[in-house]
Structures are given as C-alpha cells and as structure tokens.
mmCIF file of C-alpha atoms in Angstrom:
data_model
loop_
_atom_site.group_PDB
_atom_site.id
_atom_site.type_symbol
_atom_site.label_atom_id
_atom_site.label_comp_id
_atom_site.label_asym_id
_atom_site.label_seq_id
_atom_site.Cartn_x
_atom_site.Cartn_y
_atom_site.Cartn_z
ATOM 1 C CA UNK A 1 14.871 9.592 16.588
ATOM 2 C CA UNK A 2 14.607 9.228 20.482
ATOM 3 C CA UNK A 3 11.904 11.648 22.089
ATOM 4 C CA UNK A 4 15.548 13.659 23.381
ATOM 5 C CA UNK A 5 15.436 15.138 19.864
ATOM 6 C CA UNK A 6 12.272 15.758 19.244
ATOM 7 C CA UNK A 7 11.678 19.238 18.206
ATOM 8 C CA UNK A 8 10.549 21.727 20.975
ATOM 9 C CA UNK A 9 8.590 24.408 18.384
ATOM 10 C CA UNK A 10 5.213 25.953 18.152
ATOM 11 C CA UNK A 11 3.903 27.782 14.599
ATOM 12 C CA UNK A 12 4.426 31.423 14.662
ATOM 13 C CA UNK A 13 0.919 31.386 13.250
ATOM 14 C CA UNK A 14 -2.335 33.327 13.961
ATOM 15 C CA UNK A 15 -0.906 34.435 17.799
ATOM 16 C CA UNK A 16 0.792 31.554 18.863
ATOM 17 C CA UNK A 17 4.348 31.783 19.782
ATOM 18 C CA UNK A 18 7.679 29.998 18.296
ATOM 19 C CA UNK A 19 9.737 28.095 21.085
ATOM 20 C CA UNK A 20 12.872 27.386 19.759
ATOM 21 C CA UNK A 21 15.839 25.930 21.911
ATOM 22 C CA UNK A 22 19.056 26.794 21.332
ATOM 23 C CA UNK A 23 21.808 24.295 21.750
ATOM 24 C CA UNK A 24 25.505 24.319 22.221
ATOM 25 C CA UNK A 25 27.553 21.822 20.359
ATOM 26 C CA UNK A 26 30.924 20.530 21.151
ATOM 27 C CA UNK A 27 32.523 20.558 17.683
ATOM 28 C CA UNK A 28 35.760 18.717 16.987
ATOM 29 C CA UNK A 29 36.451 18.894 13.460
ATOM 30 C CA UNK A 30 35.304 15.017 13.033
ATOM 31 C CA UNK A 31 32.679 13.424 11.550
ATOM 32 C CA UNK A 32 30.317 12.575 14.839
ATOM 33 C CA UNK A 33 29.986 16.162 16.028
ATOM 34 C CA UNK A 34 29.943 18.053 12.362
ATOM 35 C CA UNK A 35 26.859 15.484 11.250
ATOM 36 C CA UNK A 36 25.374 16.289 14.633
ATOM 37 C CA UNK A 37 25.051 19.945 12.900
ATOM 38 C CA UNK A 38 22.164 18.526 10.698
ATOM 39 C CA UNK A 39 20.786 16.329 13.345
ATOM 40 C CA UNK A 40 20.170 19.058 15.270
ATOM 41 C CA UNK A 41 19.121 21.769 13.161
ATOM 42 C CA UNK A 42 16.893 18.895 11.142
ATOM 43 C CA UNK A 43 15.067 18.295 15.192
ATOM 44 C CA UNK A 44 14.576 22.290 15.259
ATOM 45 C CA UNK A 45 16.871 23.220 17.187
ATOM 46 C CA UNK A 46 18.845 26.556 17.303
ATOM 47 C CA UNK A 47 22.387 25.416 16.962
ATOM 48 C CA UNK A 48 25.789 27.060 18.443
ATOM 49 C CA UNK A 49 29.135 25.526 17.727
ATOM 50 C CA UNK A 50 31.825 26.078 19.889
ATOM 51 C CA UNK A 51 35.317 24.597 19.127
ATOM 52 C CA UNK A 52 37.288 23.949 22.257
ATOM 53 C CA UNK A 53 41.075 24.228 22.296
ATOM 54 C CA UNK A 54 42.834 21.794 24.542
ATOM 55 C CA UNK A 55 46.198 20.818 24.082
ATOM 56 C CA UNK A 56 49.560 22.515 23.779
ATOM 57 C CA UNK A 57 49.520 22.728 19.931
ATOM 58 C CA UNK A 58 45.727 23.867 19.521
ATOM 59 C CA UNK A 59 44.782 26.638 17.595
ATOM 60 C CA UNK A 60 42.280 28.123 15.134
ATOM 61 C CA UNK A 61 44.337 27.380 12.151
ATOM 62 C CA UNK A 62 44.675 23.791 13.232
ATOM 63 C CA UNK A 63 42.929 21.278 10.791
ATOM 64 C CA UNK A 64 40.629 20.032 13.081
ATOM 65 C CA UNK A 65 39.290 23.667 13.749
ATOM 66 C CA UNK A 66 39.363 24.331 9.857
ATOM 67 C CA UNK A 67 37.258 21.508 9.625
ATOM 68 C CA UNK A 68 35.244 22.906 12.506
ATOM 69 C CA UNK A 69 34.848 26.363 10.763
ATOM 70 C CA UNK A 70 33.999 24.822 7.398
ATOM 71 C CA UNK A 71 31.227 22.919 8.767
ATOM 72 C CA UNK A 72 30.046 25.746 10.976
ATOM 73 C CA UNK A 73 29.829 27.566 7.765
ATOM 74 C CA UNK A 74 28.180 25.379 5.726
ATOM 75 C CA UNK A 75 25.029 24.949 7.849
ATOM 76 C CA UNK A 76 24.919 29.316 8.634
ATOM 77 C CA UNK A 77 25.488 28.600 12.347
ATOM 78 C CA UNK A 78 28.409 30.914 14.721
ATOM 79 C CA UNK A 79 31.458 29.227 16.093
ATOM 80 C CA UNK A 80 32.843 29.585 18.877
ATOM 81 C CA UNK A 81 36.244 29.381 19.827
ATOM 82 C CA UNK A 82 37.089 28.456 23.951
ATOM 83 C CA UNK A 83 40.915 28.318 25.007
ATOM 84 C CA UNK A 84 40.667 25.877 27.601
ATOM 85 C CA UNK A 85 44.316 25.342 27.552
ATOM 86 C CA UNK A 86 45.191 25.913 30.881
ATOM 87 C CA UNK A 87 42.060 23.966 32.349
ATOM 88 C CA UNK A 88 43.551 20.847 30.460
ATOM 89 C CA UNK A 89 46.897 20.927 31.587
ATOM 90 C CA UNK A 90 45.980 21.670 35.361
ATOM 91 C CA UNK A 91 43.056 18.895 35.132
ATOM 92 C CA UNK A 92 43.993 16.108 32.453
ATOM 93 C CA UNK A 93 47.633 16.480 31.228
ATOM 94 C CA UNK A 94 49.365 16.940 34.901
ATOM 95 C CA UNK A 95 46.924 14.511 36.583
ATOM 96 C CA UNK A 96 47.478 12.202 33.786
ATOM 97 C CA UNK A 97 51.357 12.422 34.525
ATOM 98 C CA UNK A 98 50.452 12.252 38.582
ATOM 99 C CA UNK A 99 48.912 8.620 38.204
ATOM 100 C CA UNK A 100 51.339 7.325 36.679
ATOM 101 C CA UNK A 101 53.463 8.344 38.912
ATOM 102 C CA UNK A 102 51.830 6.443 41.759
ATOM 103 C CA UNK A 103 51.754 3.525 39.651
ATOM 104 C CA UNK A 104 48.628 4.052 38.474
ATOM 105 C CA UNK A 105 46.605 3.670 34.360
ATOM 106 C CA UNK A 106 44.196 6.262 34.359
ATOM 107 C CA UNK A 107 41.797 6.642 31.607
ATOM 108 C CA UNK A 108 41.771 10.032 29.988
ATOM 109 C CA UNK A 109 39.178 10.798 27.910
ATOM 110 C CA UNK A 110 37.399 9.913 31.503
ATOM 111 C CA UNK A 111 39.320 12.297 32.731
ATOM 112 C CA UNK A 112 38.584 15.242 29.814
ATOM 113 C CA UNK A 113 35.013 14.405 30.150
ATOM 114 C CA UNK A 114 34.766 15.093 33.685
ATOM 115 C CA UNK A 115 36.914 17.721 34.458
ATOM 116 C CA UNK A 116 37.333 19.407 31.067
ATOM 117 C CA UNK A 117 35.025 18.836 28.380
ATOM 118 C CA UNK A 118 31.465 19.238 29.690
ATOM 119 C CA UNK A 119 32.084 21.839 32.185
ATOM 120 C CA UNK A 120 33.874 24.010 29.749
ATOM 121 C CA UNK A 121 31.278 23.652 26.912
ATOM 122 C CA UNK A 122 27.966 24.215 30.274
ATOM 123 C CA UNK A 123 30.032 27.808 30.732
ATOM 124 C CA UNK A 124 29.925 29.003 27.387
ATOM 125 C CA UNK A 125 26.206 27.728 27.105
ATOM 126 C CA UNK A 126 25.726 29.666 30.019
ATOM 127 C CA UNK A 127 27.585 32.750 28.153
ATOM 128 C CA UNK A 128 25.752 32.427 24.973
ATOM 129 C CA UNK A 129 22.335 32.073 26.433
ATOM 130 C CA UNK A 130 22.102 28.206 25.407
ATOM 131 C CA UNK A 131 19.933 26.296 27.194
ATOM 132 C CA UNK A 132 21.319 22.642 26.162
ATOM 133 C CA UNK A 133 24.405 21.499 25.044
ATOM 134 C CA UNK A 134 25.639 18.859 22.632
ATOM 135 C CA UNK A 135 28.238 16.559 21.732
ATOM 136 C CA UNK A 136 28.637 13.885 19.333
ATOM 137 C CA UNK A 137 29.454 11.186 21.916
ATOM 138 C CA UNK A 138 27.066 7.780 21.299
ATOM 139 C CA UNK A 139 24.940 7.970 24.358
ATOM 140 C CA UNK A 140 21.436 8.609 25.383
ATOM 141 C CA UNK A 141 20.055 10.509 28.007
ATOM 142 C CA UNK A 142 16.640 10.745 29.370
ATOM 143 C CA UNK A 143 15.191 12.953 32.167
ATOM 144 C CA UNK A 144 12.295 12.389 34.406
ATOM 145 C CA UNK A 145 11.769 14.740 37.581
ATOM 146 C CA UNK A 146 14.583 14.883 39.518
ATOM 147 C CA UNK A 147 16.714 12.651 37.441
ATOM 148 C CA UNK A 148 18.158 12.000 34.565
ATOM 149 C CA UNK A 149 18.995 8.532 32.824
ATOM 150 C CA UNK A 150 22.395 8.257 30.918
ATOM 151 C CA UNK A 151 22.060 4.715 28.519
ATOM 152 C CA UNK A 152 24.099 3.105 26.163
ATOM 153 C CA UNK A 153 23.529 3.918 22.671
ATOM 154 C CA UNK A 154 22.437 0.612 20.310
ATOM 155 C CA UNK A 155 26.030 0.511 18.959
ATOM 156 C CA UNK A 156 29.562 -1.158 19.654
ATOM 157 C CA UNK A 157 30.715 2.400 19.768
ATOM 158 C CA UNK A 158 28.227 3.157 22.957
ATOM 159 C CA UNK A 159 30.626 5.666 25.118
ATOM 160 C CA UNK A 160 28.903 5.835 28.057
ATOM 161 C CA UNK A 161 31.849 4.076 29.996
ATOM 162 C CA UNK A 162 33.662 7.522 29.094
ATOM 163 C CA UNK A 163 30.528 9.695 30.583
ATOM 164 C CA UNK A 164 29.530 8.097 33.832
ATOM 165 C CA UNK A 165 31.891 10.696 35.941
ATOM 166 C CA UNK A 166 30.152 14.131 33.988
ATOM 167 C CA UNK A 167 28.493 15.979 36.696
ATOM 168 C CA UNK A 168 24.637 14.882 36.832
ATOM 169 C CA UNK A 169 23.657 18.359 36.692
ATOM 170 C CA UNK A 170 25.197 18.904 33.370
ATOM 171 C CA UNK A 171 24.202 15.562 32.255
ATOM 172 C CA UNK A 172 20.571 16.829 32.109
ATOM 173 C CA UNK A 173 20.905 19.653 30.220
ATOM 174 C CA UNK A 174 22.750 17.413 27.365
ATOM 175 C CA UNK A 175 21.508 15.999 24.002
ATOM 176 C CA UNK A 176 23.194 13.242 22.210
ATOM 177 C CA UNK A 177 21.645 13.963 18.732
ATOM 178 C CA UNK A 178 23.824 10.220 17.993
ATOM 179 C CA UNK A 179 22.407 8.097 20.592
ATOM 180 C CA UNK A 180 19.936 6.455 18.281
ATOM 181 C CA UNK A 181 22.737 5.428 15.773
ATOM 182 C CA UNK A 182 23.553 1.765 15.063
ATOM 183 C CA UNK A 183 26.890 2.372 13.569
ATOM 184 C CA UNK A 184 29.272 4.690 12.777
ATOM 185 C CA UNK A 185 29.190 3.934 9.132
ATOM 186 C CA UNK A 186 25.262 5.519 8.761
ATOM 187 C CA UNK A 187 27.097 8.848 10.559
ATOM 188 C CA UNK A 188 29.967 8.496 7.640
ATOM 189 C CA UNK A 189 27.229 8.013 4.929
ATOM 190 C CA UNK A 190 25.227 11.072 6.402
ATOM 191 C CA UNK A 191 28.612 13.362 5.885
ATOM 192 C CA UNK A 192 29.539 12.220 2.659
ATOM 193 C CA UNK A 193 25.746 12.753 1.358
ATOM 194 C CA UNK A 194 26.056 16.270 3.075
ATOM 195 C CA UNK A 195 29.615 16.732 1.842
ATOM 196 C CA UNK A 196 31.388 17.591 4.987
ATOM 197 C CA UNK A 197 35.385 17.340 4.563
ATOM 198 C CA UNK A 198 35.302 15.512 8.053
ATOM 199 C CA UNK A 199 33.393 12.696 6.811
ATOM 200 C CA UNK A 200 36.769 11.218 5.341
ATOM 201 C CA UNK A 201 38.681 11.892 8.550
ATOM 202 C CA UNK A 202 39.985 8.515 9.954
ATOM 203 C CA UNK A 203 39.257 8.162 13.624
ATOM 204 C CA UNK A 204 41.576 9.012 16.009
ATOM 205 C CA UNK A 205 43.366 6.332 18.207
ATOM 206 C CA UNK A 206 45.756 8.243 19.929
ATOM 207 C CA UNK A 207 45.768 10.135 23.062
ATOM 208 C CA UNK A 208 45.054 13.506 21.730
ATOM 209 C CA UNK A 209 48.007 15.227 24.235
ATOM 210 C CA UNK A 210 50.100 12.355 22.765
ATOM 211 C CA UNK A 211 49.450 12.500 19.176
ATOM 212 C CA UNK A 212 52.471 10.017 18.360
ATOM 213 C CA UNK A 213 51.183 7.581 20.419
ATOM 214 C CA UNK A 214 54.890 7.211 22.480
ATOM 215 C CA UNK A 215 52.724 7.754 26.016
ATOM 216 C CA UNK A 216 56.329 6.129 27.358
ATOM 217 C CA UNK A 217 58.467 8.933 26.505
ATOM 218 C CA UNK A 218 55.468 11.418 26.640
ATOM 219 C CA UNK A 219 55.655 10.714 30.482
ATOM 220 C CA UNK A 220 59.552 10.180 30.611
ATOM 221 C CA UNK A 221 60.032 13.682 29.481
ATOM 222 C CA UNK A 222 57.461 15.070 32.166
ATOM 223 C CA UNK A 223 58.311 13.152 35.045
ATOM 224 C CA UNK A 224 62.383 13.345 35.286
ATOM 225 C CA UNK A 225 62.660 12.163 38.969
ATOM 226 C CA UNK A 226 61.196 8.962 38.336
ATOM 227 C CA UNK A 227 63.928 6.424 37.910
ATOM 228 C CA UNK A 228 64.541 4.915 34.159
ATOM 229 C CA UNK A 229 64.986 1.406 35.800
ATOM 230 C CA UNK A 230 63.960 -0.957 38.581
ATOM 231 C CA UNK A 231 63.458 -4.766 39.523
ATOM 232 C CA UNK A 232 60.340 -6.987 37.961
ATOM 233 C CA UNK A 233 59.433 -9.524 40.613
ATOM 234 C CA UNK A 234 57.308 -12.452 40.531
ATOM 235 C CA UNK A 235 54.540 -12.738 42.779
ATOM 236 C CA UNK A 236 56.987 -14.475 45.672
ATOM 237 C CA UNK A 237 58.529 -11.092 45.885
ATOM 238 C CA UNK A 238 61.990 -12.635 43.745
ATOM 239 C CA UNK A 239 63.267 -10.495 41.589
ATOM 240 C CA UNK A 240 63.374 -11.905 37.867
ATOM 241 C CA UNK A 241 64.501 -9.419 36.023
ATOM 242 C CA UNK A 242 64.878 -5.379 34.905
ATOM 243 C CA UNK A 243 62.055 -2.848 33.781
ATOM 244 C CA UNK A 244 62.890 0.421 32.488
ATOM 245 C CA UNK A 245 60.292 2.659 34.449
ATOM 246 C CA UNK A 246 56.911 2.082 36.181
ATOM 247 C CA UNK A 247 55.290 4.575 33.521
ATOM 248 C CA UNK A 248 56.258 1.990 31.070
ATOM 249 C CA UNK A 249 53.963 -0.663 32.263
ATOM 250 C CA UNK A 250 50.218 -1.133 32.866
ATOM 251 C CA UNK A 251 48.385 -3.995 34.586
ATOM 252 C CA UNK A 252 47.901 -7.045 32.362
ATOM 253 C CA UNK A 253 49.950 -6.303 29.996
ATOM 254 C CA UNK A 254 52.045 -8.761 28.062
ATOM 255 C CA UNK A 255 54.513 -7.320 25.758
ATOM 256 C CA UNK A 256 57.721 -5.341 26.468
ATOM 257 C CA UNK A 257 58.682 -7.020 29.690
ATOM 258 C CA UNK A 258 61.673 -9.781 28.293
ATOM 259 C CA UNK A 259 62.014 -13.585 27.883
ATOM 260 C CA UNK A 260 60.745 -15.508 31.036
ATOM 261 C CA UNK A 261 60.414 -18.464 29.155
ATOM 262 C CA UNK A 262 56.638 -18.611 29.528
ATOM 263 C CA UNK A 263 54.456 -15.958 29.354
ATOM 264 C CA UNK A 264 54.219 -13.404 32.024
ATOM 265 C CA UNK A 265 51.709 -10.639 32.565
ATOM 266 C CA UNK A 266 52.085 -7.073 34.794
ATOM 267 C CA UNK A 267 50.070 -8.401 37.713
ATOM 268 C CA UNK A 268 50.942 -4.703 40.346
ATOM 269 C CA UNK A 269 52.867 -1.699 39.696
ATOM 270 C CA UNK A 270 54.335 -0.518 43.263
ATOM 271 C CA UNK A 271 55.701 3.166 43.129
ATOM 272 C CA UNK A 272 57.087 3.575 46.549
ATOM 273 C CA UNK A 273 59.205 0.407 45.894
ATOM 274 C CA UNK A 274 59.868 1.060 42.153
ATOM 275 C CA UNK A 275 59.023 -2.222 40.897
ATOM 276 C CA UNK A 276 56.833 -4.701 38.616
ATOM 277 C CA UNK A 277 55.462 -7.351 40.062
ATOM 278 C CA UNK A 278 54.380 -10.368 37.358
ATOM 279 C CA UNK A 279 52.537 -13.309 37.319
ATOM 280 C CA UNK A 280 51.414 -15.943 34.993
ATOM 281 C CA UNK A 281 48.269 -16.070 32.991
ATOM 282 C CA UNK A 282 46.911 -18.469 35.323
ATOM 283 C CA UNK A 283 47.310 -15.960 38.139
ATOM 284 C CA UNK A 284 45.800 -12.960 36.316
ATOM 285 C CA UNK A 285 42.310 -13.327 36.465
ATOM 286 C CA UNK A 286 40.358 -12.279 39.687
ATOM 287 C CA UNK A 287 36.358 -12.677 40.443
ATOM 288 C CA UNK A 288 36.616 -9.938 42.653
ATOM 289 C CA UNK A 289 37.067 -6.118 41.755
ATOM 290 C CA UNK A 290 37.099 -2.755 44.228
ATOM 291 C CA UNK A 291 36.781 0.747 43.487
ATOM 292 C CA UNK A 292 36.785 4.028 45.410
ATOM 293 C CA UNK A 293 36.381 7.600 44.522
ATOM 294 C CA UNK A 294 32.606 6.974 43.691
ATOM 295 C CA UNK A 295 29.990 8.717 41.674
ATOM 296 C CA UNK A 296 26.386 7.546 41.225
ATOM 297 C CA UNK A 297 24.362 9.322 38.470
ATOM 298 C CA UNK A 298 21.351 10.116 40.579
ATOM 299 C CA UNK A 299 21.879 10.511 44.233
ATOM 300 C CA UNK A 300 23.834 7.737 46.404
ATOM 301 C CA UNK A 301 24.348 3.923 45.547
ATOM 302 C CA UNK A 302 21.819 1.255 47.790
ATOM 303 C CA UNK A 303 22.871 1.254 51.428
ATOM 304 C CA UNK A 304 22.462 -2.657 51.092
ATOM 305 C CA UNK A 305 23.926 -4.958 48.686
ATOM 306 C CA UNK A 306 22.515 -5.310 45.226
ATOM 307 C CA UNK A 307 22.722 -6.893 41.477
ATOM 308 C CA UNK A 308 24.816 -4.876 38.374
ATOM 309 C CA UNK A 309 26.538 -5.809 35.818
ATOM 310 C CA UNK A 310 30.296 -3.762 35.664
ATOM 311 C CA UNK A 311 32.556 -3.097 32.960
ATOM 312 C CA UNK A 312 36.512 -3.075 33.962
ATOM 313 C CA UNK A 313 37.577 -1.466 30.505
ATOM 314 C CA UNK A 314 35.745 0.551 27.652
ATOM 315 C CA UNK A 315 36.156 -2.368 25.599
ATOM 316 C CA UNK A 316 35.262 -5.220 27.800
ATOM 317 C CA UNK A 317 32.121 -6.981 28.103
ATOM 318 C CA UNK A 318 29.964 -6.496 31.225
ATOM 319 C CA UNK A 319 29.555 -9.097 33.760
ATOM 320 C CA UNK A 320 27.282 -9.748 36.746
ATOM 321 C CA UNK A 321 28.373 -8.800 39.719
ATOM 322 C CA UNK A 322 26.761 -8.671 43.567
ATOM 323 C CA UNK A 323 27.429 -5.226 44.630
ATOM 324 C CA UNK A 324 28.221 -3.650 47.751
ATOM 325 C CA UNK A 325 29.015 -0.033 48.514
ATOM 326 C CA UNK A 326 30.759 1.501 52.145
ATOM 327 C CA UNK A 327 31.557 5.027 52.453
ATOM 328 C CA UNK A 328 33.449 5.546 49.652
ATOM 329 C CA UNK A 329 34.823 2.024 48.510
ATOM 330 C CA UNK A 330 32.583 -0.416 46.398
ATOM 331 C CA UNK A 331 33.254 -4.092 46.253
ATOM 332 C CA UNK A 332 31.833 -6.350 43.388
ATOM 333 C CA UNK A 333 31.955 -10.042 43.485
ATOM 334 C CA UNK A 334 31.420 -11.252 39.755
ATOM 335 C CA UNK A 335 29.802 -13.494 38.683
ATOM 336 C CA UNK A 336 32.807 -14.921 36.177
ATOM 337 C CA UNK A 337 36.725 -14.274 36.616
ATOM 338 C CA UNK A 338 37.778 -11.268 34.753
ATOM 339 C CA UNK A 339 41.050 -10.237 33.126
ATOM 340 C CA UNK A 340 43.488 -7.652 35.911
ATOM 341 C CA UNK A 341 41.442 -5.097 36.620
ATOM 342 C CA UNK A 342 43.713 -2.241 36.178
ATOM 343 C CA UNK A 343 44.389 0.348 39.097
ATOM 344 C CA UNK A 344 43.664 4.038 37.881
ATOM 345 C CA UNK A 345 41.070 2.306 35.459
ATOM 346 C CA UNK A 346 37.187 2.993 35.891
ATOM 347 C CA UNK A 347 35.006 0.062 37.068
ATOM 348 C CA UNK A 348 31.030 0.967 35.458
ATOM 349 C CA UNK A 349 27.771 -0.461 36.852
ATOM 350 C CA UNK A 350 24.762 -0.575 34.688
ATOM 351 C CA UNK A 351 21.488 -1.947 35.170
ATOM 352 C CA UNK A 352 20.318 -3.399 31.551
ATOM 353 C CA UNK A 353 21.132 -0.085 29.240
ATOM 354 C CA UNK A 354 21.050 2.246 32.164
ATOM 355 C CA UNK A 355 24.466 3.545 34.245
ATOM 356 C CA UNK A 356 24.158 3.527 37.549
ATOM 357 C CA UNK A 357 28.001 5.032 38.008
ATOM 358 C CA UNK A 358 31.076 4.273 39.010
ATOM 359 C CA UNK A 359 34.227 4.464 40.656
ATOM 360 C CA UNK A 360 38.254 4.749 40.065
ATOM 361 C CA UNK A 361 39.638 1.017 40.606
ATOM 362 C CA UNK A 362 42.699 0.320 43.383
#
C-alpha cells in the first residue's frame, strides 16, 4: 500500500493519544468503492459512506443504493444519503445537451467529476466533520507542501484522464485507497472473499443519465429545435449526402453516415451551418492538437514552451508532444500524427506518471 494509506494512529496506551482520521467515501453500489470499505478501515481509518443520488431515476430503493446500504452495513459504518439531483442536471445533464448543441463531444464523467462528484462529496465531509474523502477511482495522489501530485495508478484502468479538472484544493484532501491496484480482477477477488453482492456487478458502460445507451435520441428528445436533418460535405465544402442531426455524429467516427463508396470519417461538426463535414482516412490524422479552457493541477502551466506527453481520449495512448501555453489556449505539436482529436473532448498532459492538467479541445 502507497504511504497515502498508511494508517494515521497512535496507541491509546499509558497517556498517549489515538489519532484517528475519518474519511468520507463516495459509495456507488459497485465493486471499486464497496472493497474500498475494507481498504480503508484495514489502513485505520474512520470510514463514512455517503451514497450520492444523481440522475432523474435515483433513489434509496434503487439497486445500486441497496447495494450501497448492504455494504455500509456489513462493515458497521453510517451511510449517507446526498440528493444532488438538481446539481446534476444544472451542471452535467443540461451542459451535456448544450455541447452538443454547438457541435461539440464532451466527456461526462469529466464533467461529473468536476462539477458534481467531488464537490458534492468535500460538502458533506465538511458536514460530517470528515477530514478526507474517498472514492474508488484508480488514481494516486501525493501531497508535498503546497502541492499535491495526482498519478496514474499501475493499471489499464488508471482514471486519471477523468480527474485532471477536480479542483486542486479538493484533490488534496482525497485518498484513492485503489491506486496501488494492478487490475480490477484482485478488487473482484477481494469482494467475493469478503462477500459483497457488488462484487458480481458487471461494469457499467453506459452513460449513467443514459442508461440505454441511445445518447441519439437521449439528446433528440431534449433538444427539439435542433433540426432532424442537414447536408454532409466533403472537405471541398460539396455536399455528398444527408445526416439526420449534428447530435448524431462525433469527430472520427465511421459508422452511421451511408455508402460513399470508400470509407469516410466525421472530420468537423459545424452548428451554425447544420452540417457534417467528412474526409477520408488519409485526411483524419493531424500532428497538431489545441485546447482552451485550461486547468493545471498546481498553479499555472510554464510561461515558455516545454516537453509532455498528451492523451486525446481516455483510451488512447499518450504521445510526445512540444507544448506551448498563451492565455488561455495551449498548442501541442506531437511528436506522431494522431487520430481527430475530437472538439468538446479533453486533451491531458502528463509528465512520466504525473498530470500536469489539461484543457477542453476546439
């Protein structure tokens, strides 16, 4: 276990006094957070769970908060239960629905994370008398003075691509009692040894506002005045044939958009016009990648250029890249082609295992 975790306790014994920190967890229902129950409490710590209801259809008797309450149970800790309904809607649902709108892909557990998730679960810390908070997210943190380190976990399911925009403040108060973890399956073995219901729970892969996965008529049904249909173009501005609605499409994609007799790829997404502009594969790849709406982890990015490597997409590899950062707009030259970076998307700097942050591709 990383140093993060290790216990903060002194024996009550012969005068000396017992330090015991007392930690809010973010508890789902699933497997990650209900084994981080026993993580926790096995590290020493004192160990709050607080179940956080989201989405439209959220509500104690939901399975996932069952499965929240039967865990809770099972290790003698409290649960808490934090309608952050209205939070969601205002700051991930409607903004969700906004970008893509304007064209955009946003990402939104990005979104959750940062407007949502770890604010929500820092005020009822705050309200319980927690010191730290927890989540089962596969991450690592580390603090120093004045700053605080967020690094990938030593797993394929690392998730700091999701984490880079949670406010630094909040950051340092946060343990990731996962982080260490090479692979999911040791957090599956730990619940079935324990015999948590959750450890049988298949992950999710859905959206969890969208939990039928149709994010096309998700968005048709919450944005009427966007039109059902408009022209695809190629990238000579010609129109080639019919899409039925921006919200339909997302840069690079390949399927859904008809028989062009080779294949063709989403290359821009123009609201104000209402079209799809596509190109062929050739034309899809770009060494160069620009992002705005910035956040660095600890203080402000170099003032002159420097050396990262960036991640385009949660699942994509990183690459080198020569960095350079004005105002609010970062430019990174890579050092290989990548596959259409995707507006709305997050673009992720790290140095080695360490994030330096981010911005909000255009």
């Amino acid at each position: 276990m990383s140093k993060r975790l290790r216990r903060t306790i002194f024996a009550e014994r012969k005068g000396r006094f017992i330090v015991q920190k007392t930690v809010l967890l973010g508890m789902s229902g699933g497997v990650d957070s209900s084994v981080a129950v026993h993580l926790l409490q096995k590290q020493g710590y004192k160990v709050i769970g607080c179940h956080l209801l989201f989405t439209e259809d959220s509500s104690k008797d939901s399975a996932s908060a069952l499965r929240a309450l039967h865990t809770a149970d099972k290790f003698g800790i409290p649960l808490i239960f934090s309608d952050r309904r209205e939070l969601f809607r205002e700051r991930v649902t409607d903004a969700f629905c906004r970008m893509y709108a304007e064209g955009l892909t946003p990402n939104p557990c990005i979104m959750c994370n940062t407007h949502a998730k770890f604010v929500s679960l820092a005020e009822e810390a705050d309200k319980a008398g927690a010191e730290l908070i927890a989540t089962g997210h596969y991450a690592r943190t580390e603090n120093t003075p004045g700053c605080v380190k967020l690094m990938r976990a030593p797993t394929r399911k690392d998730q700091t691509y999701f984490l880079y925009r949670v406010p630094s403040e909040i950051l340092a108060r946060t343990v990731f009692p996962l982080g260490d973890f090479t692979s999911k399956d040791e957090i599956r073995a730990i619940g079935r040894t324990l015999g948590l219901e959750a450890a049988a729970t298949p992950d999710s892969q859905d959206i969890c506002f969208i939990p039928d996965g149709d994010t096309g008529a998700f968005l048709s049904s919450r944005l009427p005045k966007i039109k059902n249909t408009g022209d695809i173009l190629d990238i000579g501005g010609n129109k080639i044939g019919t899409h039925n609605g921006i919200f339909n499409y997302t840069v690079g994609q390949r399927k859904g958009l008809g028989a062009f007799g080779k294949p063709m790829y989403v290359s821009r997404i123009n609201a104000a016009d209402n079209t799809v502009t596509v190109c062929t594969s050739g034309e899809r790849f770009t060494d160069t990648v620009r992002a705005h709406l910035l956040k660095c982890i600890n203080g402000d990015f170099p003032s002159e250029a420097f050396s990262a490597e960036i991640m385009i997409r949660s699942t994509a590899f990183p690459v080198k890249a020569a960095v350079t950062v004005c105002g609010d707009v970062m430019t990174a030259k890579l050092e290989k082609p990548v596959f259409s970076p995707c507006p709305g998307q997050s673009a992720v700097l790290y140095n080695g295992d360490t994030v330096i942050g981010g911005g909000i591709i255009f």
